[in-house]
Short mmCIF file of C-alpha atoms and ligand atoms in Angstrom, two decimals:
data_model
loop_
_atom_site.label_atom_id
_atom_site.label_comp_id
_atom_site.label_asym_id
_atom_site.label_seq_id
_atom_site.Cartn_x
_atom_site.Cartn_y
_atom_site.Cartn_z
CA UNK A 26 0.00 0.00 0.00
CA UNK A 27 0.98 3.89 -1.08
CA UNK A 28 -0.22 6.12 0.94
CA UNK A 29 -0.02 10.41 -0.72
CA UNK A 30 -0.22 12.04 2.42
CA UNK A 31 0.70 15.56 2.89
CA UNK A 32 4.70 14.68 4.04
CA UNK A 33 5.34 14.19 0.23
CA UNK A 34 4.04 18.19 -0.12
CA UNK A 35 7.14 20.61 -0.71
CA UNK A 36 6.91 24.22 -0.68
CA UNK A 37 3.45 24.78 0.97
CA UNK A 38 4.22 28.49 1.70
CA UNK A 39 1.03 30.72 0.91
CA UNK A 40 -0.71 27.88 -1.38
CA UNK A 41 -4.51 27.81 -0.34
CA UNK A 42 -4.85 24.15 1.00
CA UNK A 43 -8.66 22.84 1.39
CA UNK A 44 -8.70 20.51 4.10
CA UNK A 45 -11.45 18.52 4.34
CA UNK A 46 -12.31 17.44 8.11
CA UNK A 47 -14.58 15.29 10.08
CA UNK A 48 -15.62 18.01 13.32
CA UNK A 49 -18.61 15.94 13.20
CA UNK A 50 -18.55 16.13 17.37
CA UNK A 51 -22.08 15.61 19.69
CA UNK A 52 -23.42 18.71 20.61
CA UNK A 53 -26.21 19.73 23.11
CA UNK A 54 -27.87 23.15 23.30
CA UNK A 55 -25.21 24.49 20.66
CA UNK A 56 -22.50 23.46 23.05
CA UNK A 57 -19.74 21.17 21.86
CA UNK A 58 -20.03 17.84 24.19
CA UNK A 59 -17.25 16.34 23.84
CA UNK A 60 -14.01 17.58 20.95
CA UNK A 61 -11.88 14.56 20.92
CA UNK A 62 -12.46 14.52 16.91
CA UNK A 63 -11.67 17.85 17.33
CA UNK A 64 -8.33 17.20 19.40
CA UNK A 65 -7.57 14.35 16.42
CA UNK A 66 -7.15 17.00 13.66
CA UNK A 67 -5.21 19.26 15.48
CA UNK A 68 -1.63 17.54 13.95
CA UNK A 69 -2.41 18.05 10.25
CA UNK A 70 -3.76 21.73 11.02
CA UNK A 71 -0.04 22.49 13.33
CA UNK A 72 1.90 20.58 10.11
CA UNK A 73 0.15 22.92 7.39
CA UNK A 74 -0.22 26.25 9.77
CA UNK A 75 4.00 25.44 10.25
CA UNK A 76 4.50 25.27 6.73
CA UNK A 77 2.89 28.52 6.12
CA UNK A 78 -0.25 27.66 3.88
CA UNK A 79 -3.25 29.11 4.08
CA UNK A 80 -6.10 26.71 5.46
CA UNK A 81 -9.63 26.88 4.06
CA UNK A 82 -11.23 24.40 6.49
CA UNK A 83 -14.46 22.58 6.08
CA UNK A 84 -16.53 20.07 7.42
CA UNK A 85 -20.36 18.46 7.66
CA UNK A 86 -22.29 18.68 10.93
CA UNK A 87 -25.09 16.51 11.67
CA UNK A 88 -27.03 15.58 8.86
CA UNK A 89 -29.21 18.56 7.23
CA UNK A 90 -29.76 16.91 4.16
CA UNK A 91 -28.54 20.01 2.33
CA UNK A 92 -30.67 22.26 3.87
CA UNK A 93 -29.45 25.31 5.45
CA UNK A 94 -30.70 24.70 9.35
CA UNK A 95 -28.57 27.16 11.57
CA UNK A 96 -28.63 24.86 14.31
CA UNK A 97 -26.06 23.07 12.55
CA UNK A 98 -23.81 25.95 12.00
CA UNK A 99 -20.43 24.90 12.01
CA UNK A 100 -19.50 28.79 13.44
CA UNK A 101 -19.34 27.16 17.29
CA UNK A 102 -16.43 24.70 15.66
CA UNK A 103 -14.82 27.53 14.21
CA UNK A 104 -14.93 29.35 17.22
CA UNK A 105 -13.60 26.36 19.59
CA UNK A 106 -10.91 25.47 16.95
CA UNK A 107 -9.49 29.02 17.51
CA UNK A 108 -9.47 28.32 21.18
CA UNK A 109 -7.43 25.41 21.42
CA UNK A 110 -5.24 26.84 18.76
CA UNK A 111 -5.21 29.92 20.22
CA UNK A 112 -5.26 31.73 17.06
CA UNK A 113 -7.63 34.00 14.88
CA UNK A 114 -10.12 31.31 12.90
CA UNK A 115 -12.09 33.31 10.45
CA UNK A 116 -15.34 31.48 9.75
CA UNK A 117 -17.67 32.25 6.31
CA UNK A 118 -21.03 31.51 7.07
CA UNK A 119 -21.32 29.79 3.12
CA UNK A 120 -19.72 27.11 1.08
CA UNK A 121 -19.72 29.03 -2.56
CA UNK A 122 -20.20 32.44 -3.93
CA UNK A 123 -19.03 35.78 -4.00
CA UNK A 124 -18.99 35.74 -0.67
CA UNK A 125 -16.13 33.81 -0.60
CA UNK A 126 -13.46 34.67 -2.66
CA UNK A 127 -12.70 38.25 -1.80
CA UNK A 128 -12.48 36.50 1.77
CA UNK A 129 -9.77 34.41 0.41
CA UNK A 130 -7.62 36.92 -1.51
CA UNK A 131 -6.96 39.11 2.24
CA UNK A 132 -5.33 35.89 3.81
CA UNK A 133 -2.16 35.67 4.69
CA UNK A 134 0.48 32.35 5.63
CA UNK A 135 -0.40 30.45 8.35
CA UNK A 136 -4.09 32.07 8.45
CA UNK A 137 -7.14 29.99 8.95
CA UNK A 138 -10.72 30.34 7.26
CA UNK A 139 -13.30 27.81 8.14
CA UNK A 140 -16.66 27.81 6.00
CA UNK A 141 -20.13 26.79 6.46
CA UNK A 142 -21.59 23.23 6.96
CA UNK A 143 -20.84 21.35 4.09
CA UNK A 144 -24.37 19.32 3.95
CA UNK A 145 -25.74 22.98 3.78
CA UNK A 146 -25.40 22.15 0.11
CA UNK A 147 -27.49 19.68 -1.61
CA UNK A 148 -24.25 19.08 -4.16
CA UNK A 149 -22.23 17.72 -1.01
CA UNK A 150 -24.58 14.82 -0.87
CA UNK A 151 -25.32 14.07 -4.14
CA UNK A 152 -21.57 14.16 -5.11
CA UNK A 153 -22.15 17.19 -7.62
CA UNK A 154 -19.80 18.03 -10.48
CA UNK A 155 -20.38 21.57 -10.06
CA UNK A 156 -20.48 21.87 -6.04
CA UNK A 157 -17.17 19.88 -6.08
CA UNK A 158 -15.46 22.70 -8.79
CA UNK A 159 -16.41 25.29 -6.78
CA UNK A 160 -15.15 24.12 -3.46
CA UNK A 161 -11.98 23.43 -5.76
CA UNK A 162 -12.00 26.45 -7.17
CA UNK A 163 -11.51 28.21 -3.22
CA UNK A 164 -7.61 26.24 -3.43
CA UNK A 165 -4.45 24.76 -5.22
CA UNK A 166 -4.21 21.82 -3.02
CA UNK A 167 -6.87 19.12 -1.70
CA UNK A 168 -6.13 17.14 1.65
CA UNK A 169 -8.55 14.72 2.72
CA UNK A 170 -8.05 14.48 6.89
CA UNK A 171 -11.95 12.94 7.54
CA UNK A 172 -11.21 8.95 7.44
CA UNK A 173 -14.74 8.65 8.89
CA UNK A 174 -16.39 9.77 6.05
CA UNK A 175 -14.42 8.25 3.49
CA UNK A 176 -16.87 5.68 2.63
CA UNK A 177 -18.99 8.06 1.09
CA UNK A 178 -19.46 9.26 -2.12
CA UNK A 179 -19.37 13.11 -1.55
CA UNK A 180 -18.64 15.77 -2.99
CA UNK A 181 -16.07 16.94 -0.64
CA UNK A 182 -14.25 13.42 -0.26
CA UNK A 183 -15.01 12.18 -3.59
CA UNK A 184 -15.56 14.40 -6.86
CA UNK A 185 -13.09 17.61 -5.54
CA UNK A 186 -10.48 15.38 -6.27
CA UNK A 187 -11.27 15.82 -9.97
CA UNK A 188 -10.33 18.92 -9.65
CA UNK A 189 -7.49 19.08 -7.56
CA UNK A 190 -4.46 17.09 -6.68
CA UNK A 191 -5.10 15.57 -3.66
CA UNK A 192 -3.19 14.24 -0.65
CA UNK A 193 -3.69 12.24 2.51
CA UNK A 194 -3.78 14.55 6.09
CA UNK A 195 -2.41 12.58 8.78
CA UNK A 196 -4.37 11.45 10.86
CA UNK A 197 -6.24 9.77 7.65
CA UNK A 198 -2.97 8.30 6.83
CA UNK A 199 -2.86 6.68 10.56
CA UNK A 200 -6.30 5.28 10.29
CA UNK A 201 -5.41 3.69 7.13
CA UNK A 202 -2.16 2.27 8.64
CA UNK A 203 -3.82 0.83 11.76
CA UNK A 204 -6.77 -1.32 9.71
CA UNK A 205 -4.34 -2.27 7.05
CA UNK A 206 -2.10 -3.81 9.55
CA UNK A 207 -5.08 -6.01 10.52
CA UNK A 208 -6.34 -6.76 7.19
CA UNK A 209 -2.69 -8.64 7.07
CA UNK A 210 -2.46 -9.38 9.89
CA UNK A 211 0.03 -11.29 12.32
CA UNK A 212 -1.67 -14.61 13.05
CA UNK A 213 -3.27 -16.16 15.06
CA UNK A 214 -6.14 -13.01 14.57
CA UNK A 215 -9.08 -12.97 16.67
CA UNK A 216 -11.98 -11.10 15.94
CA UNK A 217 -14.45 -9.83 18.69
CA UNK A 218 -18.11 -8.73 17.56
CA UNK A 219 -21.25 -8.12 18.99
CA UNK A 220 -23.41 -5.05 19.05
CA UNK A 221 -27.00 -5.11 17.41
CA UNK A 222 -27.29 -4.68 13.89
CA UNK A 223 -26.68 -8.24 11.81
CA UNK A 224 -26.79 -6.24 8.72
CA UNK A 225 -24.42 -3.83 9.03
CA UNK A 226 -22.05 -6.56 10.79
CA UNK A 227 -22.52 -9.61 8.18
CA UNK A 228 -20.24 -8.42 5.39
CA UNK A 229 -17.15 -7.55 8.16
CA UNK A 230 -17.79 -11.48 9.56
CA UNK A 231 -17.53 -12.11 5.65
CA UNK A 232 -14.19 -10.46 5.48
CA UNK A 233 -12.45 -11.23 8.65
CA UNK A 234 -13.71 -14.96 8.27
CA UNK A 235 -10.70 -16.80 6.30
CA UNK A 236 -7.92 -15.13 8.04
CA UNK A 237 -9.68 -15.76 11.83
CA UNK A 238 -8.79 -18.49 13.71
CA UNK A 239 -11.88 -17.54 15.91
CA UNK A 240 -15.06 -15.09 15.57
CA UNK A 241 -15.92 -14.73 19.10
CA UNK A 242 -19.64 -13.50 18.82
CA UNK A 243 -21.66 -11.83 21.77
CA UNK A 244 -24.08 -8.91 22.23
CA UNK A 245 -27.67 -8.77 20.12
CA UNK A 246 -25.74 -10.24 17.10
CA UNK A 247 -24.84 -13.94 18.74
CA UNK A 248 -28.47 -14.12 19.58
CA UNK A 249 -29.32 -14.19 15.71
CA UNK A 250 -27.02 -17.12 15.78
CA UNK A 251 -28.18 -18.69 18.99
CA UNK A 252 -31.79 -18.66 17.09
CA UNK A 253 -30.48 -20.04 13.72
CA UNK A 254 -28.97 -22.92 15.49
CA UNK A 255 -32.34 -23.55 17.21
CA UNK A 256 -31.75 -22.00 20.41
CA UNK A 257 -33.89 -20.65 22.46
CA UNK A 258 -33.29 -16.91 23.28
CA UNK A 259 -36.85 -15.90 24.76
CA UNK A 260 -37.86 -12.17 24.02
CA UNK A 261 -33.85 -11.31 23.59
CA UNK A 262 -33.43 -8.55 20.48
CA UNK A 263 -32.95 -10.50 17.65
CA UNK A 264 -33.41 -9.33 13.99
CA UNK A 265 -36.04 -10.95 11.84
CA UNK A 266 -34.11 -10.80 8.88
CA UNK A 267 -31.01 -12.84 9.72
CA UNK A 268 -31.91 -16.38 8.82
CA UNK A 269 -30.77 -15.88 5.52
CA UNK A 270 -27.92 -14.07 6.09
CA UNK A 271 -26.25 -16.23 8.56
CA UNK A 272 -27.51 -19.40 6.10
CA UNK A 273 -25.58 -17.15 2.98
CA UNK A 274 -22.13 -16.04 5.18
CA UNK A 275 -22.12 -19.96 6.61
CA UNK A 276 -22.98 -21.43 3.38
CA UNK A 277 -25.04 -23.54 4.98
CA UNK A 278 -21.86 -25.56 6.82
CA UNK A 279 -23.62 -25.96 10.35
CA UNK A 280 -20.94 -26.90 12.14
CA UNK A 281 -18.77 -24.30 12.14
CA UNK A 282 -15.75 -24.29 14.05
CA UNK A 283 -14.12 -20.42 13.62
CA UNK A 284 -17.61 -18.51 14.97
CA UNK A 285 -17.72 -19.26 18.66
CA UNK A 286 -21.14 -19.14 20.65
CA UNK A 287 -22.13 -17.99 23.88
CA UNK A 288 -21.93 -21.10 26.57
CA UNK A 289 -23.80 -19.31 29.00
CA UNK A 290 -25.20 -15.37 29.46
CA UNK A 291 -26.65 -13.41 31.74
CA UNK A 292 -30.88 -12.95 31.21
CA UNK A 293 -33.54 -10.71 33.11
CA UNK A 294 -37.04 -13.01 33.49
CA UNK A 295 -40.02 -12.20 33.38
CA UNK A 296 -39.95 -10.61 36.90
CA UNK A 297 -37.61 -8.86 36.47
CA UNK A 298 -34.86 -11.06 38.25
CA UNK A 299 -31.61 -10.95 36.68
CA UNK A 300 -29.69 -14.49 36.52
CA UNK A 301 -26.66 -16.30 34.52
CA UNK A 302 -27.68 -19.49 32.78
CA UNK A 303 -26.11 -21.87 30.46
CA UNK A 304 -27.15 -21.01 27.23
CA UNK A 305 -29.27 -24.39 27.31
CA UNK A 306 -31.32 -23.18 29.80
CA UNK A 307 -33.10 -19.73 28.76
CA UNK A 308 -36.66 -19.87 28.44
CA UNK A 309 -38.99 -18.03 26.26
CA UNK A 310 -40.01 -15.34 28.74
CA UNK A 311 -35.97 -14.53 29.44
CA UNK A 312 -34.22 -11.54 27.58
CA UNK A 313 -30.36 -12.16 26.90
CA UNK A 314 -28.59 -9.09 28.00
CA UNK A 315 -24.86 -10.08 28.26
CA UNK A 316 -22.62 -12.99 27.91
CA UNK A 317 -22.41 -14.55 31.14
CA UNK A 318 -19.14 -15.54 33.10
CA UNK A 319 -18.27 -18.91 31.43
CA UNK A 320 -18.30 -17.57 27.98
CA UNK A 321 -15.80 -14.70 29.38
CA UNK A 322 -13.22 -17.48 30.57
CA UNK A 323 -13.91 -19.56 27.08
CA UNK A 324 -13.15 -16.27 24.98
CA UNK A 325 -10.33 -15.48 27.28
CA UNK A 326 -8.33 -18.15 26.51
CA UNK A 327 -8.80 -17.44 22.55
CA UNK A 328 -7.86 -13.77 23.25
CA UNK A 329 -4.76 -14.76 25.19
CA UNK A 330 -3.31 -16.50 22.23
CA UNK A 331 -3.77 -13.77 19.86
CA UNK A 332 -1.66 -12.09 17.70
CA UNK A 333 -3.81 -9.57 16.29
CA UNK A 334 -7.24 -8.97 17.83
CA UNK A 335 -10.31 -6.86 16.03
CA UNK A 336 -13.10 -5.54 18.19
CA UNK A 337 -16.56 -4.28 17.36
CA UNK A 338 -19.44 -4.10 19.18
CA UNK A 339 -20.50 -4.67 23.08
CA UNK A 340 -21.15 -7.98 24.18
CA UNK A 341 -24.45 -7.11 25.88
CA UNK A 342 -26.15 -4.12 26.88
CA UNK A 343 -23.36 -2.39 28.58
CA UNK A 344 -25.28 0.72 28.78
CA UNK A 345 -26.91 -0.41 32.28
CA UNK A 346 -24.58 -1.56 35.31
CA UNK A 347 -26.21 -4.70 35.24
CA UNK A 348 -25.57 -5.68 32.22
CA UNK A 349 -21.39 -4.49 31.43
CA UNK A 350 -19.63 -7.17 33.20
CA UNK A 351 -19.01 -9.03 29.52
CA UNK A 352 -18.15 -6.16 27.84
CA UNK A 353 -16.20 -4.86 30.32
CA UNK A 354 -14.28 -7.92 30.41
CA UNK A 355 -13.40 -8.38 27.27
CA UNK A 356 -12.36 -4.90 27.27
CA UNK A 357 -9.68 -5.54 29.59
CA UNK A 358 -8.52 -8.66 28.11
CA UNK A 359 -7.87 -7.02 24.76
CA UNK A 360 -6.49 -4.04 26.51
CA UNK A 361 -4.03 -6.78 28.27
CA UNK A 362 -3.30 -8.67 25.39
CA UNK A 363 -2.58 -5.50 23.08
CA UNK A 364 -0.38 -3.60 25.13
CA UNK A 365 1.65 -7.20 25.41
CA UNK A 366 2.44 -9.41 22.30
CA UNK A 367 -1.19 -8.65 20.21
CA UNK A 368 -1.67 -5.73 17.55
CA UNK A 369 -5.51 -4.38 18.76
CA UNK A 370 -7.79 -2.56 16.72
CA UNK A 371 -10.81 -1.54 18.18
CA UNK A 372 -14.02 0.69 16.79
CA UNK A 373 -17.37 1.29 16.66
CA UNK A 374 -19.33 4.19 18.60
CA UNK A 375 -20.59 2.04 21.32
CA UNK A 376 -16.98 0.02 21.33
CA UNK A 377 -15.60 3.10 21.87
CA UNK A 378 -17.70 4.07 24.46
CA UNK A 379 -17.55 1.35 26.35
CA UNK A 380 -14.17 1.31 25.90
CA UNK A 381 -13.86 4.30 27.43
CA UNK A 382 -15.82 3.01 30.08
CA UNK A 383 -14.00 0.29 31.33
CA UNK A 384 -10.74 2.99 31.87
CA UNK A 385 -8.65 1.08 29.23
CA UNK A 386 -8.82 2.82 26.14
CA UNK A 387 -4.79 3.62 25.83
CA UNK A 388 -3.81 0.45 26.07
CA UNK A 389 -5.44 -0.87 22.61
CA UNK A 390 -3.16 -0.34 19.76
CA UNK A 391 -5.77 1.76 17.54
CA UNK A 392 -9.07 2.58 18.27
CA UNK A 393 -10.89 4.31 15.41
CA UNK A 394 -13.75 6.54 15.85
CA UNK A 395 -14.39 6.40 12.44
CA UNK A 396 -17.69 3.85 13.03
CA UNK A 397 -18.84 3.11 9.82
CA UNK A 398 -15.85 3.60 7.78
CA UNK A 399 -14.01 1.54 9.67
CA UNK A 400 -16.79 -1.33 9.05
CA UNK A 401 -16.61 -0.57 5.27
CA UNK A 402 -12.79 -0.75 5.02
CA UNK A 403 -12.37 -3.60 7.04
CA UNK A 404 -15.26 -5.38 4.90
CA UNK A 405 -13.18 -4.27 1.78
CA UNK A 406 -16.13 -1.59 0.74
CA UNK A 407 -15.00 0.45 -1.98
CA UNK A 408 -14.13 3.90 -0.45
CA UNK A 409 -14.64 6.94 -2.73
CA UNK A 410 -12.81 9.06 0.12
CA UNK A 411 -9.49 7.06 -0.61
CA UNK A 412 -8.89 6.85 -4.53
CA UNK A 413 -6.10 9.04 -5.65
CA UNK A 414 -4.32 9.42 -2.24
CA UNK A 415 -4.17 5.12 -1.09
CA UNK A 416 -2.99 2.88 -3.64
P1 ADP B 509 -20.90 -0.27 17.54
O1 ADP B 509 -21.45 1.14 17.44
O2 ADP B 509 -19.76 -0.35 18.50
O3 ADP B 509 -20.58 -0.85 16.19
P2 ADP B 509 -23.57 -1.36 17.65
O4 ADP B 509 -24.10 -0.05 17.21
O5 ADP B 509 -23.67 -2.50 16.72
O6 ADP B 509 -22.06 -1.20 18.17
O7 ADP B 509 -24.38 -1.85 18.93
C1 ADP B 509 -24.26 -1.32 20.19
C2 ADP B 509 -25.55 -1.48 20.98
O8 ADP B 509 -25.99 -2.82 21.04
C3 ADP B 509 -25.30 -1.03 22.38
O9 ADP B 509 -25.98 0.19 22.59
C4 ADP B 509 -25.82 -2.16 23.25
O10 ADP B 509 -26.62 -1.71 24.31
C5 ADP B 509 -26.63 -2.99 22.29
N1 ADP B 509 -26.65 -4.40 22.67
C6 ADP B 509 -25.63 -5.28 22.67
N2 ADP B 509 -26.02 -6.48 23.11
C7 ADP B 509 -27.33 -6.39 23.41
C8 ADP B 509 -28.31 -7.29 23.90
N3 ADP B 509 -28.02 -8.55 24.18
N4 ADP B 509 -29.56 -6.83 24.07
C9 ADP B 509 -29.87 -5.54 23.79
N5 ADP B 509 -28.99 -4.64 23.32
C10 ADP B 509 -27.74 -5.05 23.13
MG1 MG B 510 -23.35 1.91 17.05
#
């Protein structure tokens, strides 16, 4: 793999540079809840400001579904980048136009302009031509820093690059570095999923499948497996759709010796009581809500032996103290084993939160908050984000 990231740029004095971002961060009330994607772009931003350019920053917000809706102004991002910068940020309440460009021309080295919502634009999520040769037209040099929107065909990720060369900012170049090191990775590899949705999950159990040695399954999506093997999992949540889909990635082999099961989990009944059983044992008025403390010890042991370990999604519903115990756990062995011998990658939003959780997050190798796109890259999606600057 080639990666054209933004060290390969020489003489970046005064060029215009559009960086692309992903300041997609929670907010509340028009407060910023929490910056850590904010925190993650600060490198490339120091690398450029240091070489002098001129940065015309943008990035999407929420999802107006390009509609102007001023609640997703990007102006609070603009005003908290200039704070932990501690520099002048000018923000442009618009994406094209007049408005713009005389903007542009007063800017000097090392200055900052950050624009409007991108998804303000209808042409940002239909991937427009035109939208795309505009933004272009605002700079001489394209880098693309927002990994977690890479899997989407954009117009800021995927046609500007038509019109501009375009490079790779760092912290883009890191996420790429961390999956591809577990898409080859040192074996034995164990993969870790759970979570809820089988859909979104089934074509990464696809992928990782031939170089596992195990699939160690837990959370909503063992239950769908639980059930196809004629198990009884009571009122757990379960997805009506996933016969077919487990039949399709199994190919119809029932015994199956890489995806590993449950032995036993931890249930609520019917009043309310909350119990481990072996996985024999749940009746139809139980809801699964964790692995329980056997299947921990079983999945230990696989972890243990790991060389490279992939993690998404909780084992059960972490969410409530009742019900963490398994994720928890299995936080702390991959922590263990990937600050030892292991290469970890971890991701997901929920993985990530509960990673954060269980205290343990810097002691995983890589954990990418890039959710979906790390789903799609690790399930060998095409990525419209990448082409041009990963070969
Ligand atoms: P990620 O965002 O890390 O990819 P998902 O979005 O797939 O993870 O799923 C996370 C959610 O699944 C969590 O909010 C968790 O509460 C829920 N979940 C996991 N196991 C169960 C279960 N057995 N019953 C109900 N919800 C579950
Ligand atoms: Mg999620």
């Amino acid at each position: 793999m080639k990666i054209r990231s933004i060290n390969s740029l020489r003489n970046l004095k005064d060029k215009k540079i559009f960086l692309r971002l992903d300041f997609n961060v929670p907010m509340k009330a028009g407060k910023i809840k929490d910056d850590y994607k904010m925190q993650a772009g600060l490198e490339t931003i120091n690398f450029l400001l240091n070489k002098k350019a001129k940065l015309i920053i943008a990035t999407h917000l929420g999802d107006p579904q390009g509609k102007v809706d001023k609640k997703l102004s990007t102006a609070p991002l603009a005003r908290h980048l200039a704070k932990l910068l501690s520099l002048n940020v000018k923000f442009i309440p618009s994406l094209t136009g007049a408005k713009i460009k005389p903007e542009l021309l007063k800017m000097k080295s090392g200055e900052i302009t950050f624009l409007e919502n991108l998804r303000f634009h209808p042409g940002e999520l239909s991937n427009d031509n035109n939208f795309a040769k505009e933004l272009a037209s605002l700079a001489d040099v394209y880098i693309n820093d927002a990994f977690a929107v890479s899997h989407r065909t954009q117009a800021s990720v995927s046609a500007i690059k038509k019109y501009l060369p375009a490079y790779a900012g760092l912290l883009l170049a890191k996420e790429v570095q961390a999956i591809q090191r577990a898409l080859k990775p040192k074996k034995p590899l164990v993969t870790i999923m759970g979570g809820a949705k089988i859909k979104t999950k089934a074509p990464l159990i696809k992928s990782l499948y031939p170089a596992s040695k195990f699939i160690l399954l837990g959370g909503g999506l063992a239950n769908n497996f639980l059930k196809f093997y004629g198990l009884e999992i009571g009122r757990s949540l379960y997805d009506k759709d996933s016969l077919p889909i487990i039949k399709k990635l199994l190919k119809n082999k029932l015994k199956n010796k890489k995806i590993i099961l449950p032995i036993d989990v931890v249930i609520k009944d019917r009043a309310g009581k909350i119990k481990s059983k072996k996985i024999n044992e749940v009746k139809k008025s139980d809801t699964i809500l964790d692995i329980g403390p056997e299947t921990v010890n079983l999945y230990a042991e696989k972890i243990k032996k790991a060389q490279t370990l992939i993690w998404n999604g909780p084992m059960g519903k972490f969410e409530e103290t009742h019900f963490k115990h398994g994720t928890m756990a299995i936080a702390r062995l991959m922590a263990a084993r990937s600050s030892g011998r292991a290469y970890g990658l971890a991701g997901g939003g929920e993985t990530v939160e509960a990673l954060k959780m269980s205290g343990m997050m810097e002691h995983v190798d890589w954990i990418s908050t890039a959710g979906g796109a790390m789903l799609a890259y690790l399930s060998k999606e095409k990525m419209p984000g990448l082409t041009k600057i990963i070969f």
